[in-house]
mmCIF file of C-alpha atoms and ligand atoms in Angstrom:
data_model
loop_
_atom_site.group_PDB
_atom_site.id
_atom_site.type_symbol
_atom_site.label_atom_id
_atom_site.label_comp_id
_atom_site.label_asym_id
_atom_site.label_seq_id
_atom_site.Cartn_x
_atom_site.Cartn_y
_atom_site.Cartn_z
ATOM 1 C CA UNK X 25 23.018 18.571 0.565
ATOM 2 C CA UNK X 26 20.105 19.892 -1.678
ATOM 3 C CA UNK X 27 17.962 17.405 -3.682
ATOM 4 C CA UNK X 28 19.088 18.695 -7.056
ATOM 5 C CA UNK X 29 22.677 18.059 -5.880
ATOM 6 C CA UNK X 30 22.116 14.537 -6.378
ATOM 7 C CA UNK X 31 21.378 14.809 -10.084
ATOM 8 C CA UNK X 32 24.731 13.873 -11.548
ATOM 9 C CA UNK X 33 25.547 10.831 -9.368
ATOM 10 C CA UNK X 34 24.881 7.571 -10.521
ATOM 11 C CA UNK X 35 21.604 5.569 -9.903
ATOM 12 C CA UNK X 36 23.168 3.629 -6.927
ATOM 13 C CA UNK X 37 24.150 6.479 -4.987
ATOM 14 C CA UNK X 38 20.979 8.335 -5.743
ATOM 15 C CA UNK X 39 19.115 5.454 -4.461
ATOM 16 C CA UNK X 40 21.157 5.360 -0.996
ATOM 17 C CA UNK X 41 21.462 9.261 -0.338
ATOM 18 C CA UNK X 42 19.015 11.650 -2.434
ATOM 19 C CA UNK X 43 15.546 12.657 -0.737
ATOM 20 C CA UNK X 44 16.316 12.680 2.904
ATOM 21 C CA UNK X 45 16.889 16.215 4.336
ATOM 22 C CA UNK X 46 18.055 15.960 7.610
ATOM 23 C CA UNK X 47 16.231 17.792 10.411
ATOM 24 C CA UNK X 48 17.409 19.554 13.561
ATOM 25 C CA UNK X 49 18.225 16.581 15.254
ATOM 26 C CA UNK X 50 20.962 15.430 13.057
ATOM 27 C CA UNK X 51 19.572 11.792 12.416
ATOM 28 C CA UNK X 52 21.443 9.746 9.768
ATOM 29 C CA UNK X 53 18.808 7.342 8.476
ATOM 30 C CA UNK X 54 15.280 8.966 7.807
ATOM 31 C CA UNK X 55 12.896 9.073 10.293
ATOM 32 C CA UNK X 56 9.208 7.761 10.330
ATOM 33 C CA UNK X 57 7.148 11.102 10.421
ATOM 34 C CA UNK X 58 4.095 9.374 11.956
ATOM 35 C CA UNK X 59 1.871 12.951 12.229
ATOM 36 C CA UNK X 60 -1.345 13.557 10.448
ATOM 37 C CA UNK X 61 -0.831 17.220 10.388
ATOM 38 C CA UNK X 62 1.261 20.195 10.943
ATOM 39 C CA UNK X 63 1.191 23.249 12.637
ATOM 40 C CA UNK X 64 1.468 26.727 11.383
ATOM 41 C CA UNK X 65 3.144 29.922 13.013
ATOM 42 C CA UNK X 66 0.172 32.251 12.539
ATOM 43 C CA UNK X 67 -3.043 32.243 10.473
ATOM 44 C CA UNK X 68 -1.627 33.939 7.922
ATOM 45 C CA UNK X 69 0.808 31.140 7.199
ATOM 46 C CA UNK X 70 -1.843 28.730 7.652
ATOM 47 C CA UNK X 71 -3.744 30.767 5.114
ATOM 48 C CA UNK X 72 -0.549 31.000 2.424
ATOM 49 C CA UNK X 73 0.127 27.331 2.911
ATOM 50 C CA UNK X 74 -3.324 26.156 2.234
ATOM 51 C CA UNK X 75 -3.682 28.232 -1.554
ATOM 52 C CA UNK X 76 -0.267 26.622 -2.251
ATOM 53 C CA UNK X 77 1.383 29.790 -2.490
ATOM 54 C CA UNK X 78 4.061 29.198 0.237
ATOM 55 C CA UNK X 79 5.423 25.299 0.027
ATOM 56 C CA UNK X 80 5.113 23.434 3.488
ATOM 57 C CA UNK X 81 3.270 20.573 5.102
ATOM 58 C CA UNK X 82 -0.374 20.797 5.647
ATOM 59 C CA UNK X 83 -1.785 17.320 6.386
ATOM 60 C CA UNK X 84 -0.544 13.961 5.625
ATOM 61 C CA UNK X 85 -2.673 13.061 2.910
ATOM 62 C CA UNK X 86 -0.908 14.528 0.830
ATOM 63 C CA UNK X 87 2.337 16.175 2.288
ATOM 64 C CA UNK X 88 4.442 14.116 4.757
ATOM 65 C CA UNK X 89 8.494 14.346 5.009
ATOM 66 C CA UNK X 90 8.642 10.463 4.899
ATOM 67 C CA UNK X 91 6.538 10.289 1.956
ATOM 68 C CA UNK X 92 8.120 13.109 0.286
ATOM 69 C CA UNK X 93 12.011 11.558 0.546
ATOM 70 C CA UNK X 94 10.679 8.642 -1.216
ATOM 71 C CA UNK X 95 8.973 10.324 -3.717
ATOM 72 C CA UNK X 96 11.959 12.608 -4.393
ATOM 73 C CA UNK X 97 14.597 9.364 -4.495
ATOM 74 C CA UNK X 98 12.176 7.593 -7.168
ATOM 75 C CA UNK X 99 11.782 10.417 -9.161
ATOM 76 C CA UNK X 100 15.277 11.062 -9.480
ATOM 77 C CA UNK X 101 15.855 7.089 -10.223
ATOM 78 C CA UNK X 102 13.434 7.065 -12.975
ATOM 79 C CA UNK X 103 14.720 10.453 -14.603
ATOM 80 C CA UNK X 104 11.433 11.818 -13.879
ATOM 81 C CA UNK X 105 10.676 15.530 -12.836
ATOM 82 C CA UNK X 106 8.249 14.553 -10.093
ATOM 83 C CA UNK X 107 7.004 11.741 -8.210
ATOM 84 C CA UNK X 108 4.081 11.171 -5.942
ATOM 85 C CA UNK X 109 3.567 7.939 -3.970
ATOM 86 C CA UNK X 110 0.115 6.015 -3.649
ATOM 87 C CA UNK X 111 -1.583 3.359 -1.273
ATOM 88 C CA UNK X 112 -0.861 0.472 -3.698
ATOM 89 C CA UNK X 113 0.155 0.285 -7.455
ATOM 90 C CA UNK X 114 -3.377 -0.103 -8.512
ATOM 91 C CA UNK X 115 -4.290 3.329 -6.876
ATOM 92 C CA UNK X 116 -1.348 4.588 -8.812
ATOM 93 C CA UNK X 117 -2.721 3.409 -12.048
ATOM 94 C CA UNK X 118 -6.260 4.702 -10.573
ATOM 95 C CA UNK X 119 -4.925 7.971 -10.377
ATOM 96 C CA UNK X 120 -3.384 8.025 -13.899
ATOM 97 C CA UNK X 121 -6.792 7.420 -15.170
ATOM 98 C CA UNK X 122 -8.628 9.526 -13.075
ATOM 99 C CA UNK X 123 -6.437 12.381 -13.197
ATOM 100 C CA UNK X 124 -6.278 12.439 -17.016
ATOM 101 C CA UNK X 125 -9.602 10.855 -18.456
ATOM 102 C CA UNK X 126 -13.441 12.282 -18.852
ATOM 103 C CA UNK X 127 -16.491 10.391 -20.289
ATOM 104 C CA UNK X 128 -16.090 10.062 -24.055
ATOM 105 C CA UNK X 129 -11.911 9.793 -23.782
ATOM 106 C CA UNK X 130 -10.331 6.640 -25.309
ATOM 107 C CA UNK X 131 -7.310 4.552 -24.197
ATOM 108 C CA UNK X 132 -5.372 2.015 -25.835
ATOM 109 C CA UNK X 133 -4.275 -0.757 -23.660
ATOM 110 C CA UNK X 134 -1.808 -3.628 -23.831
ATOM 111 C CA UNK X 135 -3.792 -7.072 -23.832
ATOM 112 C CA UNK X 136 -0.798 -8.286 -21.755
ATOM 113 C CA UNK X 137 -1.211 -5.929 -18.562
ATOM 114 C CA UNK X 138 -1.772 -7.125 -15.037
ATOM 115 C CA UNK X 139 -5.290 -8.501 -14.498
ATOM 116 C CA UNK X 140 -6.621 -5.928 -12.548
ATOM 117 C CA UNK X 141 -5.457 -3.147 -14.526
ATOM 118 C CA UNK X 142 -7.614 -4.657 -17.247
ATOM 119 C CA UNK X 143 -10.161 -5.227 -14.965
ATOM 120 C CA UNK X 144 -10.165 -1.305 -13.636
ATOM 121 C CA UNK X 145 -10.509 -0.104 -17.778
ATOM 122 C CA UNK X 146 -13.415 -2.425 -18.140
ATOM 123 C CA UNK X 147 -15.590 -2.230 -15.236
ATOM 124 C CA UNK X 148 -14.718 1.065 -13.579
ATOM 125 C CA UNK X 149 -13.340 3.586 -16.298
ATOM 126 C CA UNK X 150 -15.554 1.741 -19.034
ATOM 127 C CA UNK X 151 -18.714 2.298 -16.400
ATOM 128 C CA UNK X 152 -17.870 6.271 -16.462
ATOM 129 C CA UNK X 153 -18.130 6.217 -20.314
ATOM 130 C CA UNK X 154 -14.330 5.968 -21.127
ATOM 131 C CA UNK X 155 -13.950 3.777 -24.088
ATOM 132 C CA UNK X 156 -10.893 1.394 -24.531
ATOM 133 C CA UNK X 157 -9.120 -1.172 -26.924
ATOM 134 C CA UNK X 158 -6.878 -3.900 -26.228
ATOM 135 C CA UNK X 159 -4.046 -4.778 -28.593
ATOM 136 C CA UNK X 160 -0.811 -6.705 -28.801
ATOM 137 C CA UNK X 161 2.136 -5.626 -26.585
ATOM 138 C CA UNK X 162 4.583 -6.470 -29.218
ATOM 139 C CA UNK X 163 3.108 -5.057 -32.388
ATOM 140 C CA UNK X 164 3.344 -1.077 -32.894
ATOM 141 C CA UNK X 165 1.304 -1.291 -36.126
ATOM 142 C CA UNK X 166 -1.817 -2.636 -34.103
ATOM 143 C CA UNK X 167 -1.304 0.039 -31.655
ATOM 144 C CA UNK X 168 -1.115 3.109 -34.103
ATOM 145 C CA UNK X 169 -4.331 1.691 -35.766
ATOM 146 C CA UNK X 170 -6.152 1.674 -32.313
ATOM 147 C CA UNK X 171 -5.852 5.409 -32.106
ATOM 148 C CA UNK X 172 -8.570 7.497 -32.364
ATOM 149 C CA UNK X 173 -9.558 11.362 -32.542
ATOM 150 C CA UNK X 174 -10.541 10.618 -28.705
ATOM 151 C CA UNK X 175 -7.568 8.591 -27.444
ATOM 152 C CA UNK X 176 -5.857 10.247 -24.517
ATOM 153 C CA UNK X 177 -2.974 7.700 -23.717
ATOM 154 C CA UNK X 178 -1.614 4.231 -24.674
ATOM 155 C CA UNK X 179 -0.711 2.220 -21.661
ATOM 156 C CA UNK X 180 1.674 -0.754 -21.262
ATOM 157 C CA UNK X 181 3.729 -3.034 -18.929
ATOM 158 C CA UNK X 182 7.294 -4.379 -20.350
ATOM 159 C CA UNK X 183 8.381 -6.921 -19.812
ATOM 160 C CA UNK X 184 4.878 -8.610 -19.702
ATOM 161 C CA UNK X 185 3.365 -11.018 -17.279
ATOM 162 C CA UNK X 186 3.750 -14.050 -17.513
ATOM 163 C CA UNK X 187 5.339 -14.270 -20.698
ATOM 164 C CA UNK X 188 8.025 -11.862 -20.360
ATOM 165 C CA UNK X 189 7.536 -10.413 -23.741
ATOM 166 C CA UNK X 190 8.893 -6.983 -24.519
ATOM 167 C CA UNK X 191 7.628 -3.726 -26.106
ATOM 168 C CA UNK X 192 9.567 -1.256 -27.974
ATOM 169 C CA UNK X 193 9.162 1.663 -25.856
ATOM 170 C CA UNK X 194 11.138 4.116 -28.196
ATOM 171 C CA UNK X 195 8.672 3.108 -30.910
ATOM 172 C CA UNK X 196 5.525 3.211 -29.055
ATOM 173 C CA UNK X 197 6.185 6.841 -27.829
ATOM 174 C CA UNK X 198 6.689 7.978 -31.191
ATOM 175 C CA UNK X 199 3.604 6.760 -32.188
ATOM 176 C CA UNK X 200 1.656 8.371 -29.045
ATOM 177 C CA UNK X 201 3.350 11.556 -29.794
ATOM 178 C CA UNK X 202 2.533 11.360 -33.420
ATOM 179 C CA UNK X 203 -1.338 11.336 -32.369
ATOM 180 C CA UNK X 204 -0.847 13.718 -29.700
ATOM 181 C CA UNK X 205 -1.390 10.917 -27.183
ATOM 182 C CA UNK X 206 0.586 10.192 -23.988
ATOM 183 C CA UNK X 207 2.382 6.987 -23.294
ATOM 184 C CA UNK X 208 2.221 5.487 -19.803
ATOM 185 C CA UNK X 209 4.479 2.452 -19.067
ATOM 186 C CA UNK X 210 4.173 0.050 -15.764
ATOM 187 C CA UNK X 211 7.792 -0.173 -14.897
ATOM 188 C CA UNK X 212 7.375 -2.651 -12.299
ATOM 189 C CA UNK X 213 9.101 -5.610 -13.555
ATOM 190 C CA UNK X 214 12.384 -3.753 -14.400
ATOM 191 C CA UNK X 215 12.226 -0.859 -11.942
ATOM 192 C CA UNK X 216 14.798 2.166 -12.981
ATOM 193 C CA UNK X 217 17.620 0.040 -11.980
ATOM 194 C CA UNK X 218 16.993 -1.884 -15.560
ATOM 195 C CA UNK X 219 15.127 0.255 -17.211
ATOM 196 C CA UNK X 220 14.292 4.004 -17.684
ATOM 197 C CA UNK X 221 11.045 4.676 -19.816
ATOM 198 C CA UNK X 222 11.006 8.155 -19.559
ATOM 199 C CA UNK X 223 14.298 8.676 -20.958
ATOM 200 C CA UNK X 224 13.205 6.340 -23.744
ATOM 201 C CA UNK X 225 10.335 8.749 -24.387
ATOM 202 C CA UNK X 226 7.596 7.762 -22.154
ATOM 203 C CA UNK X 227 5.658 10.372 -20.463
ATOM 204 C CA UNK X 228 4.381 8.881 -17.334
ATOM 205 C CA UNK X 229 5.639 5.798 -15.220
ATOM 206 C CA UNK X 230 3.539 3.709 -12.630
ATOM 207 C CA UNK X 231 5.023 1.655 -10.035
ATOM 208 C CA UNK X 232 3.530 -1.010 -7.862
ATOM 209 C CA UNK X 233 6.672 -0.620 -4.920
ATOM 210 C CA UNK X 234 5.171 -3.846 -3.460
ATOM 211 C CA UNK X 235 7.279 -5.678 -5.619
ATOM 212 C CA UNK X 236 11.047 -4.905 -6.252
ATOM 213 C CA UNK X 237 11.455 -1.533 -4.531
ATOM 214 C CA UNK X 238 10.046 -3.358 -1.164
ATOM 215 C CA UNK X 239 12.127 -6.420 -2.284
ATOM 216 C CA UNK X 240 11.161 -8.377 0.343
ATOM 217 C CA UNK X 241 7.590 -8.863 0.417
ATOM 218 C CA UNK X 242 6.387 -6.501 3.476
ATOM 219 C CA UNK X 243 4.406 -3.479 2.175
ATOM 220 C CA UNK X 244 1.687 -2.444 -0.470
ATOM 221 C CA UNK X 245 2.603 1.034 -2.122
ATOM 222 C CA UNK X 246 2.627 2.316 -5.843
ATOM 223 C CA UNK X 247 3.899 5.280 -7.333
ATOM 224 C CA UNK X 248 3.491 7.699 -10.444
ATOM 225 C CA UNK X 249 6.585 9.770 -11.870
ATOM 226 C CA UNK X 250 5.951 12.291 -14.642
ATOM 227 C CA UNK X 251 6.747 15.969 -15.826
ATOM 228 C CA UNK X 252 5.994 18.507 -13.182
ATOM 229 C CA UNK X 253 3.189 19.691 -15.320
ATOM 230 C CA UNK X 254 1.441 16.444 -15.715
ATOM 231 C CA UNK X 255 1.633 15.810 -11.869
ATOM 232 C CA UNK X 256 0.756 19.580 -10.858
ATOM 233 C CA UNK X 257 -2.327 19.533 -13.202
ATOM 234 C CA UNK X 258 -3.805 16.127 -13.490
ATOM 235 C CA UNK X 259 -2.407 13.859 -10.565
ATOM 236 C CA UNK X 260 -1.937 15.924 -7.519
ATOM 237 C CA UNK X 261 -5.232 17.375 -7.424
ATOM 238 C CA UNK X 262 -6.391 14.030 -7.438
ATOM 239 C CA UNK X 263 -4.256 12.448 -4.869
ATOM 240 C CA UNK X 264 -5.131 15.531 -2.544
ATOM 241 C CA UNK X 265 -8.866 14.800 -2.830
ATOM 242 C CA UNK X 266 -8.878 11.117 -3.951
ATOM 243 C CA UNK X 267 -6.710 10.431 -1.006
ATOM 244 C CA UNK X 268 -5.184 6.842 -1.946
ATOM 245 C CA UNK X 269 -1.876 8.003 -0.092
ATOM 246 C CA UNK X 270 0.992 5.961 0.887
ATOM 247 C CA UNK X 271 1.530 5.644 4.786
ATOM 248 C CA UNK X 272 4.706 7.188 6.410
ATOM 249 C CA UNK X 273 5.500 3.788 7.464
ATOM 250 C CA UNK X 274 5.398 2.062 4.260
ATOM 251 C CA UNK X 275 7.643 5.102 2.417
ATOM 252 C CA UNK X 276 10.206 4.457 5.136
ATOM 253 C CA UNK X 277 10.209 0.559 4.064
ATOM 254 C CA UNK X 278 10.362 1.622 0.553
ATOM 255 C CA UNK X 279 13.300 4.090 1.180
ATOM 256 C CA UNK X 280 15.123 1.291 2.740
ATOM 257 C CA UNK X 281 14.208 -0.947 0.016
ATOM 258 C CA UNK X 282 15.706 1.326 -2.854
ATOM 259 C CA UNK X 283 18.882 1.461 -1.040
ATOM 260 C CA UNK X 284 20.047 -1.873 -2.155
ATOM 261 C CA UNK X 285 17.711 -1.850 -5.196
ATOM 262 C CA UNK X 286 20.759 -1.889 -7.794
ATOM 263 C CA UNK X 287 22.314 -4.484 -5.744
ATOM 264 C CA UNK X 288 19.392 -6.605 -5.532
ATOM 265 C CA UNK X 289 18.500 -6.292 -9.492
ATOM 266 C CA UNK X 290 21.716 -7.419 -10.700
ATOM 267 C CA UNK X 291 21.904 -10.398 -8.246
ATOM 268 C CA UNK X 292 17.962 -11.208 -9.288
ATOM 269 C CA UNK X 293 18.998 -11.055 -12.962
ATOM 270 C CA UNK X 294 21.938 -12.950 -12.500
ATOM 271 C CA UNK X 295 19.966 -16.062 -10.718
ATOM 272 C CA UNK X 296 17.058 -15.733 -13.332
ATOM 273 C CA UNK X 297 19.666 -16.019 -16.343
ATOM 274 C CA UNK X 298 21.434 -19.001 -15.014
ATOM 275 C CA UNK X 299 18.095 -20.729 -14.212
ATOM 276 C CA UNK X 300 16.831 -19.763 -17.420
ATOM 277 C CA UNK X 301 19.768 -21.447 -19.155
ATOM 278 C CA UNK X 302 19.675 -24.430 -17.153
ATOM 279 C CA UNK X 303 15.719 -24.825 -17.976
ATOM 280 C CA UNK X 304 16.197 -24.720 -21.617
ATOM 281 C CA UNK X 305 18.161 -27.965 -21.139
ATOM 282 C CA UNK X 306 15.692 -29.676 -19.210
ATOM 283 C CA UNK X 307 14.013 -32.489 -20.955
ATOM 284 C CA UNK X 308 10.608 -32.049 -19.647
ATOM 285 C CA UNK X 309 10.623 -28.282 -20.412
ATOM 286 C CA UNK X 310 9.086 -27.547 -24.000
ATOM 287 C CA UNK X 311 10.149 -23.745 -23.949
ATOM 288 C CA UNK X 312 11.510 -21.125 -21.799
ATOM 289 C CA UNK X 313 10.374 -17.562 -22.096
ATOM 290 C CA UNK X 314 13.218 -15.052 -20.890
ATOM 291 C CA UNK X 315 14.630 -12.258 -22.868
ATOM 292 C CA UNK X 316 18.152 -12.848 -21.877
ATOM 293 C CA UNK X 317 17.833 -15.945 -24.056
ATOM 294 C CA UNK X 318 18.624 -15.874 -27.616
ATOM 295 C CA UNK X 319 15.593 -18.072 -28.234
ATOM 296 C CA UNK X 320 13.652 -15.069 -27.195
ATOM 297 C CA UNK X 321 11.767 -13.058 -29.947
ATOM 298 C CA UNK X 322 12.857 -9.714 -28.455
ATOM 299 C CA UNK X 323 16.138 -10.547 -27.282
ATOM 300 C CA UNK X 324 17.933 -7.657 -29.153
ATOM 301 C CA UNK X 325 15.084 -5.258 -28.200
ATOM 302 C CA UNK X 326 15.853 -6.223 -24.472
ATOM 303 C CA UNK X 327 19.291 -5.900 -24.812
ATOM 304 C CA UNK X 328 19.071 -2.259 -26.053
ATOM 305 C CA UNK X 329 16.203 -1.166 -23.771
ATOM 306 C CA UNK X 330 17.149 -2.790 -20.563
ATOM 307 C CA UNK X 331 20.671 -2.913 -18.624
ATOM 308 C CA UNK X 332 19.926 -6.460 -17.926
ATOM 309 C CA UNK X 333 16.924 -9.218 -18.643
ATOM 310 C CA UNK X 334 14.978 -9.117 -15.077
ATOM 311 C CA UNK X 335 14.391 -11.602 -12.516
ATOM 312 C CA UNK X 336 11.329 -13.490 -13.834
ATOM 313 C CA UNK X 337 11.270 -16.613 -15.978
ATOM 314 C CA UNK X 338 8.417 -18.570 -17.022
ATOM 315 C CA UNK X 339 8.359 -22.082 -18.744
ATOM 316 C CA UNK X 340 6.184 -24.547 -20.538
ATOM 317 C CA UNK X 341 6.072 -28.297 -19.626
ATOM 318 C CA UNK X 342 5.106 -31.127 -21.706
ATOM 319 C CA UNK X 343 2.272 -32.463 -20.393
ATOM 320 C CA UNK X 344 0.026 -29.308 -19.661
ATOM 321 C CA UNK X 345 -1.681 -28.601 -16.199
ATOM 322 C CA UNK X 346 -0.934 -32.032 -14.463
ATOM 323 C CA UNK X 347 3.054 -31.585 -15.127
ATOM 324 C CA UNK X 348 2.950 -27.930 -13.884
ATOM 325 C CA UNK X 349 1.117 -28.672 -10.727
ATOM 326 C CA UNK X 350 3.237 -31.649 -10.186
ATOM 327 C CA UNK X 351 6.149 -29.521 -10.419
ATOM 328 C CA UNK X 352 4.833 -26.764 -7.960
ATOM 329 C CA UNK X 353 3.725 -29.558 -5.305
ATOM 330 C CA UNK X 354 7.171 -31.079 -5.553
ATOM 331 C CA UNK X 355 9.076 -27.990 -4.424
ATOM 332 C CA UNK X 356 10.457 -28.020 -0.649
ATOM 333 C CA UNK X 357 11.767 -24.364 -0.857
ATOM 334 C CA UNK X 358 10.068 -22.260 -3.416
ATOM 335 C CA UNK X 359 7.374 -20.034 -2.213
ATOM 336 C CA UNK X 360 3.865 -21.252 -3.915
ATOM 337 C CA UNK X 361 2.530 -17.500 -4.116
ATOM 338 C CA UNK X 362 1.616 -14.984 -6.608
ATOM 339 C CA UNK X 363 3.825 -11.973 -5.461
ATOM 340 C CA UNK X 364 7.194 -11.245 -7.345
ATOM 341 C CA UNK X 365 9.933 -9.198 -6.678
ATOM 342 C CA UNK X 366 11.043 -10.944 -3.409
ATOM 343 C CA UNK X 367 14.330 -12.050 -2.219
ATOM 344 C CA UNK X 368 12.401 -15.306 -1.550
ATOM 345 C CA UNK X 369 11.851 -17.249 -5.104
ATOM 346 C CA UNK X 370 8.305 -17.772 -5.764
ATOM 347 C CA UNK X 371 6.439 -20.077 -7.975
ATOM 348 C CA UNK X 372 2.698 -19.712 -9.626
ATOM 349 C CA UNK X 373 0.448 -21.465 -12.302
ATOM 350 C CA UNK X 374 -0.759 -18.585 -14.134
ATOM 351 C CA UNK X 375 -3.569 -20.373 -15.938
ATOM 352 C CA UNK X 376 -5.318 -21.270 -12.937
ATOM 353 C CA UNK X 377 -4.470 -18.220 -10.348
ATOM 354 C CA UNK X 378 -3.322 -14.929 -11.697
ATOM 355 C CA UNK X 379 -5.097 -15.517 -15.261
ATOM 356 C CA UNK X 380 -7.697 -17.794 -13.717
ATOM 357 C CA UNK X 381 -10.421 -15.421 -14.311
ATOM 358 C CA UNK X 382 -9.953 -15.346 -18.089
ATOM 359 C CA UNK X 383 -11.858 -17.462 -20.192
ATOM 360 C CA UNK X 384 -9.872 -20.647 -21.696
ATOM 361 C CA UNK X 385 -10.090 -18.709 -25.302
ATOM 362 C CA UNK X 386 -8.902 -15.422 -24.272
ATOM 363 C CA UNK X 387 -5.843 -17.223 -22.395
ATOM 364 C CA UNK X 388 -5.310 -19.125 -25.674
ATOM 365 C CA UNK X 389 -5.108 -15.880 -27.455
ATOM 366 C CA UNK X 390 -2.641 -14.160 -25.244
ATOM 367 C CA UNK X 391 -0.493 -17.609 -25.036
ATOM 368 C CA UNK X 392 -1.031 -18.412 -21.658
ATOM 369 C CA UNK X 393 -0.594 -22.334 -21.963
ATOM 370 C CA UNK X 394 -1.960 -25.031 -19.381
ATOM 371 C CA UNK X 395 1.857 -26.223 -18.854
ATOM 372 C CA UNK X 396 2.914 -22.632 -18.183
ATOM 373 C CA UNK X 397 4.797 -22.215 -14.741
ATOM 374 C CA UNK X 398 6.400 -18.689 -13.694
ATOM 375 C CA UNK X 399 9.178 -18.138 -11.391
ATOM 376 C CA UNK X 400 9.899 -14.922 -9.461
ATOM 377 C CA UNK X 401 13.863 -15.695 -9.001
ATOM 378 C CA UNK X 402 14.783 -14.700 -5.553
ATOM 379 C CA UNK X 403 18.330 -14.502 -3.989
ATOM 380 C CA UNK X 404 18.795 -17.925 -2.398
ATOM 381 C CA UNK X 405 21.807 -20.040 -3.694
ATOM 382 C CA UNK X 406 21.140 -20.686 -7.449
ATOM 383 C CA UNK X 407 22.105 -24.391 -7.125
ATOM 384 C CA UNK X 408 19.523 -24.818 -4.399
ATOM 385 C CA UNK X 409 16.848 -23.061 -6.579
ATOM 386 C CA UNK X 410 17.605 -26.038 -9.305
ATOM 387 C CA UNK X 411 17.740 -28.306 -6.998
ATOM 388 C CA UNK X 412 14.168 -27.670 -5.794
ATOM 389 C CA UNK X 413 12.869 -27.683 -9.200
ATOM 390 C CA UNK X 414 14.600 -30.708 -10.334
ATOM 391 C CA UNK X 415 12.641 -32.701 -7.825
ATOM 392 C CA UNK X 416 9.396 -32.102 -9.882
ATOM 393 C CA UNK X 417 10.921 -32.009 -13.334
HETATM 394 C C1 PLP O 12 1.320 -6.084 -8.670
HETATM 395 C C2 PLP O 12 1.537 -5.119 -9.952
HETATM 396 C C3 PLP O 12 0.477 -4.008 -10.252
HETATM 397 C C4 PLP O 12 -0.437 -3.855 -8.870
HETATM 398 O O1 PLP O 12 0.353 -3.309 -7.776
HETATM 399 P P1 PLP O 12 -0.438 -3.649 -6.305
HETATM 400 O O2 PLP O 12 0.919 -2.998 -5.538
HETATM 401 O O3 PLP O 12 -0.721 -4.977 -5.959
HETATM 402 O O4 PLP O 12 -1.462 -2.772 -6.102
HETATM 403 C C5 PLP O 12 0.809 -3.319 -11.206
HETATM 404 N N1 PLP O 12 1.466 -3.806 -12.074
HETATM 405 C C6 PLP O 12 2.027 -4.975 -12.112
HETATM 406 C C7 PLP O 12 2.863 -5.217 -13.103
HETATM 407 C C8 PLP O 12 2.181 -5.616 -11.017
HETATM 408 O O5 PLP O 12 3.035 -6.869 -10.799
#
């Protein structure tokens, strides 16, 4: 089947079937094309392919059939026109900035984005004369007030890490478009199985495939999904020249990851929801952050915008850092690691790891307390996960 033929199929089917164009060897499973370059039938064909007038593979920095299959499949899942894969999630975000920004431009960024994303704007784009302002993820008024004549795009992550706050994508897309800006959404926490930012009005989606798309903590990768125009004009030329390419092996792993994405996300969400409800009843727990709970400030928005509530839960313990560390150190099964989106449940103390580089004042401003613990709920039996946490509660 041609790739466009998958357009009308459901996400679970697209995630399994789309993107693979069977070769003359009639293979059933997607092969890894471990080749750096491709041969041309003639000098003329080589010349035409290099100008882009004739489509075809040239060199694996920017054309590889295994990587293409991953790109086509993820574009369909995100309901975007085109996807480009990158060496990591950070490389994908870097590509959006390098492709769209020039000195003197301005961006508005959520205060609650991934730590390295903050550093990318502050230390690197800032160094080359790009201005930036950080605003509250959940306050559309702040976003609108921060927009200036030279603002190029708004950048956010929803749900956020580690407090699982939800941004109103439709409202922020409307604000962005009213001021002639683009809206960029990091869709790592939900994946297209739970949330489709482009369908909600966003212009660009970025991914770290390292998390739920892989799903088993094996490979590092990333992607950008957007319109044909944005990709062709701004992102593809940067990938071709900048070279932060996804390897065919990693693309092959991610293709297999996508095949079970819908099923895994459902199971992650079911386990996370059950754990959040259980945590809310534990006397040592001060507060649970999970959008599936009625106590979550954006519970209604999450219901409207996402098809389920996600696999990450965070909670505050009475007793601050000592109690949080004691809980983490009492677990026997959970992995003490900052990665997320794995079938294995992971546990982290944000204030001293992922957010440890922030000053105590900034941490307080974004609401990351010393007693906060983040759990990326895996697919082990939920009773075993509860038992492991109960040891330290
Ligand atoms: C991990 C992560 C990234 C960065 O992705 P890498 O693949 O580690 O480079 C970006 N955004 C979010 C939300 C992440 O969790």
